[in-house]
CSV table of C-alpha atoms in Angstrom, one decimal:
chain,number,residue,atom,x,y,z
X,1,MET,CA,-46.4,31.8,66.7
X,2,ASN,CA,-43.2,32.5,65.1
X,3,GLN,CA,-42.6,35.3,64.8
X,4,GLU,CA,-38.6,35.3,63.3
X,5,ALA,CA,-40.2,32.8,60.8
X,6,PRO,CA,-41.7,34.1,57.3
X,7,ILE,CA,-45.2,34.5,55.6
X,8,ILE,CA,-45.2,32.0,52.8
X,9,VAL,CA,-47.7,31.9,50.4
X,10,GLY,CA,-49.3,29.4,48.0
X,11,LEU,CA,-51.7,30.3,45.6
X,12,ASP,CA,-53.1,26.7,42.8
X,13,ILE,CA,-54.5,28.6,39.7
X,14,GLY,CA,-56.9,25.5,38.7
X,15,THR,CA,-59.4,24.3,35.8
X,16,THR,CA,-62.2,25.8,38.6
X,17,LYS,CA,-61.1,28.0,41.6
X,18,ILE,CA,-57.7,29.5,41.6
X,19,ALA,CA,-57.0,29.7,45.7
X,20,ALA,CA,-54.8,31.8,48.3
X,21,ILE,CA,-53.6,30.7,51.0
X,22,ALA,CA,-50.8,32.3,54.1
X,23,GLY,CA,-49.3,30.4,56.6
X,24,ARG,CA,-46.7,30.6,58.9
X,25,LYS,CA,-44.9,27.4,60.7
X,26,ASN,CA,-45.4,28.1,64.6
X,27,GLU,CA,-43.2,26.6,67.3
X,28,TYR,CA,-43.8,22.7,66.9
X,29,GLY,CA,-43.4,23.1,63.5
X,30,LYS,CA,-47.3,23.0,62.3
X,31,LEU,CA,-49.1,25.6,60.0
X,32,GLU,CA,-50.4,28.5,60.5
X,33,ILE,CA,-53.1,29.9,58.2
X,34,LEU,CA,-53.1,33.5,58.3
X,35,GLY,CA,-55.1,33.9,55.1
X,36,PHE,CA,-57.0,32.6,53.1
X,37,GLY,CA,-58.9,33.2,49.9
X,38,LYS,CA,-60.8,32.0,46.7
X,39,ALA,CA,-62.5,32.8,43.3
X,40,PRO,CA,-63.9,31.1,40.4
X,41,SER,CA,-61.6,29.9,36.8
X,42,PHE,CA,-62.7,30.8,33.6
X,43,GLY,CA,-59.4,31.9,32.2
X,44,VAL,CA,-57.5,28.6,32.8
X,45,GLN,CA,-58.8,24.9,30.8
X,46,HIS,CA,-57.1,21.6,31.4
X,47,GLY,CA,-54.7,23.9,34.0
X,48,MET,CA,-53.8,25.8,31.3
X,49,VAL,CA,-53.6,29.8,30.9
X,50,LEU,CA,-56.5,30.6,28.0
X,51,ASN,CA,-57.5,33.7,28.9
X,52,ILE,CA,-54.6,35.9,30.3
X,53,ASP,CA,-56.9,38.9,31.2
X,54,GLN,CA,-59.4,36.1,32.9
X,55,THR,CA,-57.1,34.6,35.2
X,56,ILE,CA,-56.0,38.0,36.6
X,57,LYS,CA,-59.5,38.8,37.6
X,58,ALA,CA,-59.6,35.8,39.6
X,59,ILE,CA,-56.3,36.0,41.2
X,60,ARG,CA,-56.9,40.2,41.9
X,61,GLN,CA,-60.9,38.6,43.6
X,62,ALA,CA,-58.7,36.5,45.8
X,63,LEU,CA,-55.9,37.9,46.3
X,64,GLU,CA,-58.6,39.8,47.4
X,65,ASN,CA,-60.7,37.7,49.4
X,66,CYS,CA,-57.2,36.5,51.1
X,67,TYR,CA,-57.1,40.2,52.6
X,68,ALA,CA,-60.7,40.1,53.6
X,69,SER,CA,-59.4,37.6,55.8
X,70,ASN,CA,-56.6,39.1,57.4
X,71,PRO,CA,-55.6,43.2,55.9
X,72,ASN,CA,-52.6,43.0,58.1
X,73,LEU,CA,-51.3,40.5,55.6
X,74,GLU,CA,-48.8,42.2,53.4
X,75,ILE,CA,-48.4,40.3,49.8
X,76,ASN,CA,-46.2,40.2,47.3
X,77,GLU,CA,-44.7,36.6,46.5
X,78,VAL,CA,-46.4,33.5,46.2
X,79,TYR,CA,-45.4,29.8,45.4
X,80,VAL,CA,-47.5,29.0,41.9
X,81,GLY,CA,-48.5,25.0,41.5
X,82,ILE,CA,-48.8,24.0,37.8
X,83,ALA,CA,-49.2,21.6,36.0
X,84,GLY,CA,-51.6,20.3,32.6
X,85,HIS,CA,-51.0,18.1,29.8
X,86,HIS,CA,-47.8,19.8,28.4
X,87,ILE,CA,-46.1,18.4,31.7
X,88,LYS,CA,-44.3,15.6,30.8
X,89,SER,CA,-41.1,13.8,32.7
X,90,LEU,CA,-37.6,12.0,32.0
X,91,GLN,CA,-35.0,10.4,33.8
X,92,THR,CA,-30.8,11.5,33.2
X,93,ARG,CA,-28.1,10.9,34.5
X,94,GLY,CA,-24.9,12.2,35.9
X,95,ASP,CA,-21.7,12.3,37.5
X,96,ILE,CA,-18.6,14.6,38.1
X,97,VAL,CA,-15.1,13.5,39.1
X,98,ARG,CA,-13.6,15.6,41.8
X,99,SER,CA,-10.0,17.5,41.9
X,100,ASP,CA,-9.7,17.6,45.7
X,101,THR,CA,-9.8,14.4,46.3
X,102,ASP,CA,-9.0,14.6,49.8
X,103,ALA,CA,-11.9,16.9,51.0
X,104,GLU,CA,-15.2,15.6,52.3
X,105,ILE,CA,-18.3,16.0,50.5
X,106,SER,CA,-19.9,19.1,50.4
X,107,GLN,CA,-23.3,20.5,49.4
X,108,LYS,CA,-21.1,23.2,45.9
X,109,ASP,CA,-20.7,20.0,44.5
X,110,ILE,CA,-24.2,18.6,44.5
X,111,ASP,CA,-25.6,21.7,43.2
X,112,GLN,CA,-22.4,21.8,40.3
X,113,LEU,CA,-24.3,17.9,39.9
X,114,ILE,CA,-27.9,19.6,40.1
X,115,ASN,CA,-27.4,23.0,37.9
X,116,ASP,CA,-25.6,20.6,35.1
X,117,GLN,CA,-28.6,18.7,34.8
X,118,TYR,CA,-30.1,21.7,33.3
X,119,LYS,CA,-28.1,21.6,30.7
X,120,THR,CA,-30.0,17.9,29.3
X,121,VAL,CA,-31.1,18.3,25.6
X,122,ILE,CA,-34.8,18.6,25.4
X,123,PRO,CA,-36.6,20.5,22.2
X,124,ALA,CA,-36.4,23.8,21.9
X,125,SER,CA,-40.6,24.3,22.6
X,126,ASP,CA,-40.1,23.1,26.1
X,127,GLN,CA,-37.8,24.5,29.5
X,128,ILE,CA,-37.2,22.4,32.7
X,129,ILE,CA,-38.7,23.3,35.7
X,130,ASP,CA,-37.4,20.9,37.8
X,131,VAL,CA,-34.7,18.9,38.7
X,132,ILE,CA,-35.4,16.3,41.9
X,133,PRO,CA,-31.9,13.9,42.9
X,134,GLN,CA,-33.5,10.3,43.9
X,135,GLN,CA,-30.7,8.2,44.7
X,136,TYR,CA,-26.9,9.4,44.5
X,137,ILE,CA,-23.9,7.4,43.8
X,138,VAL,CA,-20.6,7.9,45.1
X,139,ASP,CA,-17.6,5.8,43.8
X,140,SER,CA,-18.5,2.4,44.4
X,141,LEU,CA,-21.3,2.5,46.8
X,142,GLN,CA,-24.6,3.5,45.1
X,143,ASN,CA,-27.8,4.5,46.6
X,144,ILE,CA,-26.6,7.0,48.7
X,145,THR,CA,-29.1,9.2,50.3
X,146,TYR,CA,-27.7,12.1,52.0
X,147,PRO,CA,-23.5,12.1,50.4
X,148,ILE,CA,-22.3,15.2,52.2
X,149,GLY,CA,-19.3,14.4,53.9
X,150,MET,CA,-18.2,12.0,52.1
X,151,SER,CA,-15.4,11.1,50.9
X,152,GLY,CA,-14.9,10.1,46.9
X,153,VAL,CA,-13.7,11.1,43.5
X,154,LYS,CA,-16.6,10.7,41.4
X,155,VAL,CA,-20.2,11.4,42.9
X,156,GLY,CA,-23.1,10.8,40.0
X,157,ALA,CA,-26.7,10.7,40.8
X,158,ASN,CA,-30.1,9.1,38.9
X,159,PHE,CA,-32.5,12.1,38.1
X,160,HIS,CA,-35.7,13.5,38.0
X,161,ILE,CA,-36.2,16.3,34.9
X,162,ILE,CA,-39.6,17.7,34.6
X,163,THR,CA,-39.9,19.9,31.6
X,164,GLY,CA,-43.3,22.0,29.6
X,165,ASP,CA,-43.7,23.8,27.4
X,166,LYS,CA,-42.0,27.7,27.0
X,167,ASN,CA,-45.6,29.0,26.1
X,168,ALA,CA,-48.1,27.8,28.6
X,169,ILE,CA,-45.1,28.4,31.0
X,170,ARG,CA,-44.9,32.1,30.0
X,171,ASN,CA,-48.6,33.0,29.9
X,172,ILE,CA,-48.9,31.7,34.0
X,173,ASN,CA,-45.2,34.2,34.7
X,174,ARG,CA,-47.8,36.7,33.4
X,175,SER,CA,-50.6,36.2,35.0
X,176,VAL,CA,-49.3,36.1,38.2
X,177,GLU,CA,-46.5,38.9,37.2
X,178,LYS,CA,-49.5,41.8,36.4
X,179,SER,CA,-51.6,40.8,39.6
X,180,GLY,CA,-48.9,42.8,40.9
X,181,LEU,CA,-47.0,39.5,42.0
X,182,ARG,CA,-43.9,38.2,42.4
X,183,ILE,CA,-43.5,33.9,41.2
X,184,LYS,CA,-41.1,32.4,44.3
X,185,ASP,CA,-40.7,29.4,42.1
X,186,LEU,CA,-43.4,26.9,40.1
X,187,VAL,CA,-44.1,23.5,41.7
X,188,LEU,CA,-45.4,20.3,39.8
X,189,GLN,CA,-48.8,20.4,41.3
X,190,PRO,CA,-48.6,16.6,41.9
X,191,LEU,CA,-46.0,17.5,44.5
X,192,ALA,CA,-46.7,20.4,46.0
X,193,SER,CA,-50.2,18.0,46.9
X,194,ALA,CA,-48.1,15.3,48.4
X,195,ALA,CA,-46.0,17.2,50.7
X,196,ALA,CA,-49.6,18.0,52.4
X,197,VAL,CA,-50.5,14.7,52.6
X,198,MET,CA,-47.6,12.4,53.1
X,199,CYS,CA,-45.7,11.9,56.7
X,200,ASP,CA,-42.5,10.1,56.6
X,201,MET,CA,-43.5,6.9,57.0
X,202,ASP,CA,-45.5,7.7,53.2
X,203,PHE,CA,-42.3,8.1,51.7
X,204,GLU,CA,-41.2,4.7,52.8
X,205,ALA,CA,-44.0,2.6,52.3
X,206,GLY,CA,-44.5,3.2,48.4
X,207,VAL,CA,-47.5,4.9,48.1
X,208,ALA,CA,-48.8,6.6,44.8
X,209,ILE,CA,-50.8,10.4,45.1
X,210,VAL,CA,-53.8,10.3,42.7
X,211,ASP,CA,-54.5,14.2,42.9
X,212,ILE,CA,-57.4,15.0,40.7
X,213,GLY,CA,-58.5,18.2,39.8
X,214,GLY,CA,-61.0,20.8,37.4
X,215,GLY,CA,-58.0,19.4,34.9
X,216,THR,CA,-55.8,16.9,34.4
X,217,THR,CA,-55.3,14.2,37.2
X,218,ASP,CA,-52.2,14.6,38.2
X,219,LEU,CA,-50.2,11.6,38.6
X,220,ALA,CA,-46.6,10.9,41.6
X,221,VAL,CA,-45.0,8.2,42.5
X,222,PHE,CA,-43.1,7.9,45.9
X,223,TYR,CA,-40.9,4.5,46.3
X,224,GLU,CA,-38.2,4.4,49.7
X,225,GLY,CA,-38.5,8.0,49.9
X,226,VAL,CA,-37.6,8.4,46.5
X,227,LEU,CA,-39.5,10.2,43.5
X,228,LYS,CA,-39.8,7.8,40.8
X,229,HIS,CA,-42.3,8.9,38.7
X,230,THR,CA,-44.8,11.4,38.1
X,231,ALA,CA,-47.2,12.4,34.8
X,232,VAL,CA,-50.4,14.0,34.5
X,233,ILE,CA,-53.3,13.0,32.8
X,234,PRO,CA,-55.1,15.1,30.4
X,235,TYR,CA,-58.8,14.1,32.1
X,236,GLY,CA,-60.7,15.6,35.3
X,237,GLY,CA,-63.7,17.2,37.1
X,238,GLU,CA,-64.8,18.9,33.9
X,239,ASN,CA,-64.4,16.3,31.9
X,240,ILE,CA,-67.4,14.0,34.1
X,241,THR,CA,-69.0,17.5,34.1
X,242,ASN,CA,-68.8,17.8,30.6
X,243,ASP,CA,-69.9,13.8,30.5
X,244,ILE,CA,-73.3,14.6,32.5
X,245,LYS,CA,-73.9,17.9,30.3
X,246,ASN,CA,-74.0,16.0,27.2
X,247,GLY,CA,-75.5,12.5,28.7
X,248,LEU,CA,-77.9,13.9,30.2
X,249,GLY,CA,-78.7,17.2,28.7
X,250,VAL,CA,-78.5,19.3,30.9
X,251,LEU,CA,-77.0,22.9,32.1
X,252,LYS,CA,-73.3,22.5,33.0
X,253,THR,CA,-74.1,24.3,36.4
X,254,GLN,CA,-77.0,21.9,36.8
X,255,ALA,CA,-74.3,18.8,35.8
X,256,GLU,CA,-71.9,20.1,38.3
X,257,GLN,CA,-74.3,20.5,41.2
X,258,MET,CA,-75.8,17.5,40.5
X,259,LYS,CA,-72.5,15.5,40.8
X,260,VAL,CA,-71.2,17.5,43.6
X,261,GLN,CA,-74.9,16.3,45.5
X,262,PHE,CA,-75.9,13.9,44.4
X,263,GLY,CA,-73.4,11.5,42.9
X,264,TYR,CA,-71.3,8.1,42.9
X,265,ALA,CA,-68.7,6.5,41.7
X,266,LEU,CA,-69.5,2.8,41.7
X,267,ALA,CA,-73.5,3.0,39.9
X,268,ASP,CA,-73.9,-0.2,41.6
X,269,GLU,CA,-73.8,1.3,45.4
X,270,ALA,CA,-77.0,3.9,43.6
X,271,LYS,CA,-80.0,3.2,44.4
X,272,ASN,CA,-82.6,2.5,41.0
X,273,ASN,CA,-85.6,4.3,42.5
X,274,ALA,CA,-83.8,7.3,43.4
X,275,TYR,CA,-84.4,10.3,40.5
X,276,ILE,CA,-82.8,14.0,40.9
X,277,THR,CA,-85.6,16.9,39.0
X,278,ILE,CA,-84.4,19.4,36.9
X,279,PRO,CA,-85.9,22.2,36.9
X,280,GLY,CA,-87.1,22.8,32.8
X,281,LEU,CA,-86.1,25.8,30.9
X,282,ARG,CA,-88.2,29.1,30.4
X,283,GLY,CA,-91.6,27.4,31.6
X,284,GLN,CA,-90.1,23.6,29.6
X,285,SER,CA,-91.5,21.2,31.8
X,286,PRO,CA,-88.8,19.3,34.7
X,287,LYS,CA,-86.7,16.8,33.6
X,288,GLU,CA,-86.8,13.8,36.6
X,289,ILE,CA,-82.8,12.1,36.3
X,290,SER,CA,-82.2,8.8,37.7
X,291,VAL,CA,-79.9,8.9,40.1
X,292,LYS,CA,-78.5,5.4,38.7
X,293,ASN,CA,-77.9,6.7,35.1
X,294,LEU,CA,-75.2,9.4,37.4
X,295,ALA,CA,-73.9,7.0,38.1
X,296,HIS,CA,-72.8,5.6,35.4
X,297,ILE,CA,-72.2,8.5,33.7
X,298,ILE,CA,-69.5,9.2,36.3
X,299,GLN,CA,-67.5,5.8,37.4
X,300,ALA,CA,-67.4,5.4,32.8
X,301,ARG,CA,-65.4,8.4,33.9
X,302,MET,CA,-63.3,7.8,36.4
X,303,SER,CA,-62.5,3.7,35.3
X,304,GLU,CA,-61.1,5.5,32.3
X,305,ILE,CA,-58.5,8.6,34.7
X,306,LEU,CA,-57.9,5.2,36.6
X,307,ASP,CA,-56.7,2.9,34.0
X,308,PHE,CA,-54.2,5.9,33.5
X,309,VAL,CA,-53.2,6.0,36.5
X,310,VAL,CA,-52.7,1.3,35.5
X,311,TYR,CA,-50.1,1.9,32.4
X,312,HIS,CA,-48.3,4.5,35.0
X,313,LEU,CA,-47.5,2.2,36.8
X,314,LYS,CA,-46.6,-1.2,35.0
X,315,GLN,CA,-44.8,1.7,32.9
X,316,ILE,CA,-42.9,1.7,36.3
X,317,GLY,CA,-42.8,-1.5,37.4
X,318,MET,CA,-44.6,0.0,40.3
X,319,ASP,CA,-47.3,-2.9,40.8
X,320,ASN,CA,-49.2,-3.9,43.8
X,321,LYS,CA,-47.0,-5.6,46.0
X,322,MET,CA,-44.5,-3.1,46.1
X,323,LEU,CA,-47.4,0.3,47.5
X,324,ASN,CA,-47.5,-0.7,50.9
X,325,GLY,CA,-48.9,2.6,50.9
X,326,GLY,CA,-50.7,1.8,48.8
X,327,ILE,CA,-52.9,5.4,46.2
X,328,ILE,CA,-54.2,8.1,48.3
X,329,LEU,CA,-56.8,10.7,46.1
X,330,THR,CA,-56.6,14.1,46.8
X,331,GLY,CA,-57.6,17.3,44.9
X,332,GLY,CA,-61.3,18.1,43.9
X,333,GLY,CA,-62.6,15.1,42.6
X,334,SER,CA,-61.7,12.8,45.7
X,335,GLN,CA,-64.9,14.2,47.3
X,336,LEU,CA,-67.0,11.5,45.4
X,337,LYS,CA,-68.2,9.1,46.9
X,338,HIS,CA,-67.4,5.0,46.8
X,339,LEU,CA,-64.2,6.4,44.5
X,340,ILE,CA,-61.7,4.8,47.0
X,341,GLN,CA,-63.2,1.0,46.7
X,342,LEU,CA,-63.1,1.5,42.7
X,343,THR,CA,-60.2,2.6,42.8
X,344,GLU,CA,-59.1,-0.6,45.1
X,345,TYR,CA,-61.2,-2.9,42.5
X,346,THR,CA,-60.0,-1.2,39.4
X,347,THR,CA,-56.1,-0.3,40.7
X,348,GLY,CA,-56.0,-3.8,43.0
X,349,VAL,CA,-54.3,-1.6,45.5
X,350,SER,CA,-55.7,-0.6,48.8
X,351,ALA,CA,-57.0,3.7,48.4
X,352,ARG,CA,-58.1,6.6,51.0
X,353,ILE,CA,-58.2,10.0,50.4
X,354,GLY,CA,-55.1,12.2,51.7
X,355,TYR,CA,-56.1,15.5,53.9
X,356,PRO,CA,-53.6,18.5,53.8
X,357,ASN,CA,-54.5,18.0,57.3
X,358,GLU,CA,-51.3,16.2,58.4
X,359,HIS,CA,-49.0,19.3,59.5
X,360,LEU,CA,-51.6,21.5,59.7
X,361,ALA,CA,-51.9,23.3,63.2
X,362,SER,CA,-55.5,23.8,65.3
X,363,GLY,CA,-57.5,26.8,65.0
X,364,HIS,CA,-57.8,26.6,60.8
X,365,THR,CA,-61.6,26.4,59.2
X,366,ASP,CA,-62.9,23.0,58.0
X,367,GLU,CA,-62.6,24.2,54.6
X,368,LEU,CA,-59.1,24.2,54.2
X,369,THR,CA,-58.9,20.3,55.7
X,370,LYS,CA,-60.8,19.1,52.2
X,371,PRO,CA,-58.6,17.6,50.2
X,372,MET,CA,-58.7,20.1,47.0
X,373,TYR,CA,-57.2,22.2,49.1
X,374,ALA,CA,-54.4,20.5,49.4
X,375,THR,CA,-51.4,21.9,46.7
X,376,CYS,CA,-51.6,25.4,47.4
X,377,VAL,CA,-50.6,23.9,51.3
X,378,GLY,CA,-48.3,21.5,49.9
X,379,LEU,CA,-46.7,25.1,48.3
X,380,ILE,CA,-46.4,27.2,51.2
X,381,LEU,CA,-44.7,24.2,52.9
X,382,LYS,CA,-42.6,23.2,49.4
X,383,GLY,CA,-41.7,27.4,50.8
X,384,TYR,CA,-40.7,26.2,54.3
X,385,ASN,CA,-37.8,23.6,53.2
X,386,ASP,CA,-36.8,26.4,50.3
X,387,TYR,CA,-35.9,28.6,53.4
X,388,GLU,CA,-35.0,25.4,56.0
X,389,ASN,CA,-32.2,25.0,52.9
X,390,ASP,CA,-31.3,28.2,52.6
X,391,LYS,CA,-31.0,29.2,56.5
X,392,ARG,CA,-29.4,26.1,57.0
X,393,ALA,CA,-26.8,26.3,54.2
X,394,LEU,CA,-26.2,30.1,55.7
X,395,GLU,CA,-25.5,29.1,58.8
X,396,GLU,CA,-23.3,26.2,57.4
X,397,ASN,CA,-21.1,29.1,55.3
X,398,TYR,CA,-21.3,31.2,58.6
X,399,VAL,CA,-19.5,28.6,60.7
X,400,LYS,CA,-16.9,28.1,57.7
X,401,ILE,CA,-16.5,31.1,57.6
X,402,ASN,CA,-15.9,31.2,61.2
X,403,THR,CA,-13.6,28.6,61.3
X,404,SER,CA,-12.4,30.3,58.5
X,405,TYR,CA,-11.1,33.5,60.5
X,406,LEU,CA,-10.6,31.9,63.5
X,407,ALA,CA,-8.2,29.9,61.7
X,408,LYS,CA,-7.2,32.4,59.9
X,409,GLU,CA,-6.0,34.3,63.2
X,410,LYS,CA,-4.5,31.5,65.0
X,411,ALA,CA,-2.7,30.8,62.3
X,412,ALA,CA,-1.8,35.1,62.8
X,413,ARG,CA,-0.3,34.5,66.1
X,414,GLN,CA,0.8,31.6,66.0
X,415,GLN,CA,2.8,33.5,62.7
X,416,GLY,CA,3.7,36.0,65.5
X,417,GLU,CA,5.2,34.1,68.6
X,418,GLU,CA,7.4,33.1,65.6
X,419,GLU,CA,8.4,36.2,64.5
X,420,TRP,CA,9.1,37.8,68.0
X,421,MET,CA,10.4,34.8,69.2
X,422,GLU,CA,13.2,34.1,66.4
X,423,GLU,CA,13.6,38.6,66.9
X,424,GLU,CA,14.0,36.8,71.4
X,425,GLU,CA,16.4,34.8,69.7
X,426,GLU,CA,18.5,38.2,67.3
X,427,ASP,CA,18.4,40.4,70.8
X,428,MET,CA,19.8,36.9,72.7
X,429,GLN,CA,22.0,36.1,69.2
X,430,GLU,CA,23.1,40.2,69.3
X,431,THR,CA,23.7,40.4,73.0
X,432,ALA,CA,25.5,37.2,73.4
X,433,ASP,CA,28.0,38.8,70.4
X,434,ALA,CA,28.3,42.1,72.0
X,435,ARG,CA,28.9,40.6,75.7
X,436,GLN,CA,32.2,38.3,73.4
X,437,ALA,CA,33.2,41.6,72.2
X,438,ARG,CA,33.0,43.4,75.3
X,439,LYS,CA,35.5,41.2,76.8
X,440,ALA,CA,37.2,40.6,74.0
X,441,LYS,CA,38.1,44.6,74.3
X,442,GLU,CA,38.0,43.8,77.8
X,443,ARG,CA,41.2,40.7,77.3
X,444,ASN,CA,42.6,43.5,74.3
X,445,ALA,CA,43.0,46.3,76.6
X,446,SER,CA,44.5,44.1,79.4
X,447,LEU,CA,47.4,42.8,76.7
X,448,LYS,CA,48.3,45.9,75.1
X,449,GLY,CA,47.9,47.4,78.7
X,450,PHE,CA,50.9,45.4,80.1
X,451,LEU,CA,52.7,46.1,77.0
X,452,ASP,CA,52.5,49.1,77.2
X,453,ARG,CA,54.1,49.4,80.8
X,454,MET,CA,57.2,46.3,80.4
X,455,LYS,CA,57.6,48.9,77.3
X,456,THR,CA,58.1,51.6,80.1
X,457,LYS,CA,59.8,49.5,82.7
X,458,ILE,CA,62.5,47.8,79.8
X,459,ILE,CA,62.8,51.7,77.8
X,460,ASP,CA,63.9,53.2,82.6
X,461,MET,CA,66.1,50.2,83.2
X,462,PHE,CA,68.2,50.8,79.9
X,463,THR,CA,68.0,55.2,81.0
X,464,GLU,CA,69.0,53.7,84.3
X,465,GLU,CA,71.8,51.9,83.1
X,466,GLU,CA,72.7,54.5,80.7
X,467,ASP,CA,72.6,57.5,83.5
X,468,ALA,CA,75.3,55.8,85.5
X,469,ARG,CA,78.0,54.7,83.5
X,470,LEU,CA,77.9,58.8,82.9
């Protein structure tokens, strides 16, 4: 295990369950699960927190179960998934004009481009949850996935912006904070599920992630490595359970058990002569439920959910010819028998079940490989993606700082050498001047001595002639 890597915790606040999973990447880049806990959820409906007290109790229970699986854990901050029919998305375009056109495009330019999108005008009751770049444009070059290091004057991008209701987001924040935790980031649940069940080939081929949860069904469409569309369909496993309860006249717990144990998503696959015996209430006679009727109820609701998926795919022009990777079904509702066949029949696209074991290391419990935990595992992967990007940015800044320091040191050394050479030249100049002055002084002194000697001889000569006449 890589002891230097941080422990990241994903918290999935769902309609039917709340799960907390703690994990750390090993030296091979695989996720090792260090703690796992879950608890029934009673304060959440259709992905929205409607009872904060009950949600807090469920979160604390999930954390206690997580601590019980590993007493050495210390959980302070979590990545939280968010969904609900209040989630919306929109497409925008942003551009910046760079002043220093000679410099390469840097992460700072991209950050400025993304931060500007948080100023996008949206309804006053909504809040921007995430801004996701799709494709960049540098001057006249389009469809660029990584513009850093390129040169250009104008840098732009197409963005997918995800928004949510402020009150719904505030209720999630309060529930988590009152449970004694800090929210590191809010992540749209289908994006987290996609990270857990997809590989690089899926991103390139084009896939649609259909996460069938308890209260909602979340959709995320990827094509050529770009997020094309997200949507939240306001129907999920709870709606199927309620349909069974009302249609067959049973209790909700009985409806849930029948759905899980005997439910079929395709009525043609159910046996005509198969029946389920339900105990009678308070001395009443038992009730016989036809498996065929149960399958008809399930198929009707699942077909409605899949019709919404088809509608969204047509809205963005992603027909069956473009989704070469097909539809990946995940979430608790994806475990219904013969759901793959119903999905392929309704959408005309190949389908498969997405299990969150794509990035998991060996040694984990079998329960964690179930599709219902895809969101929670994906939240941990999202946390590691942020950690690795921040670390890379720090390393780049460190290299830039070191490079800048070395450049300054070199410049200072060069400046020092130039000053030393100037001083040497000055000393040499001073020495040459002094030598010239000395020689001039010597010449002057020699000339003065010669004149003085000549003057003395002349005086002596006149003195001798005068003495001779006397």
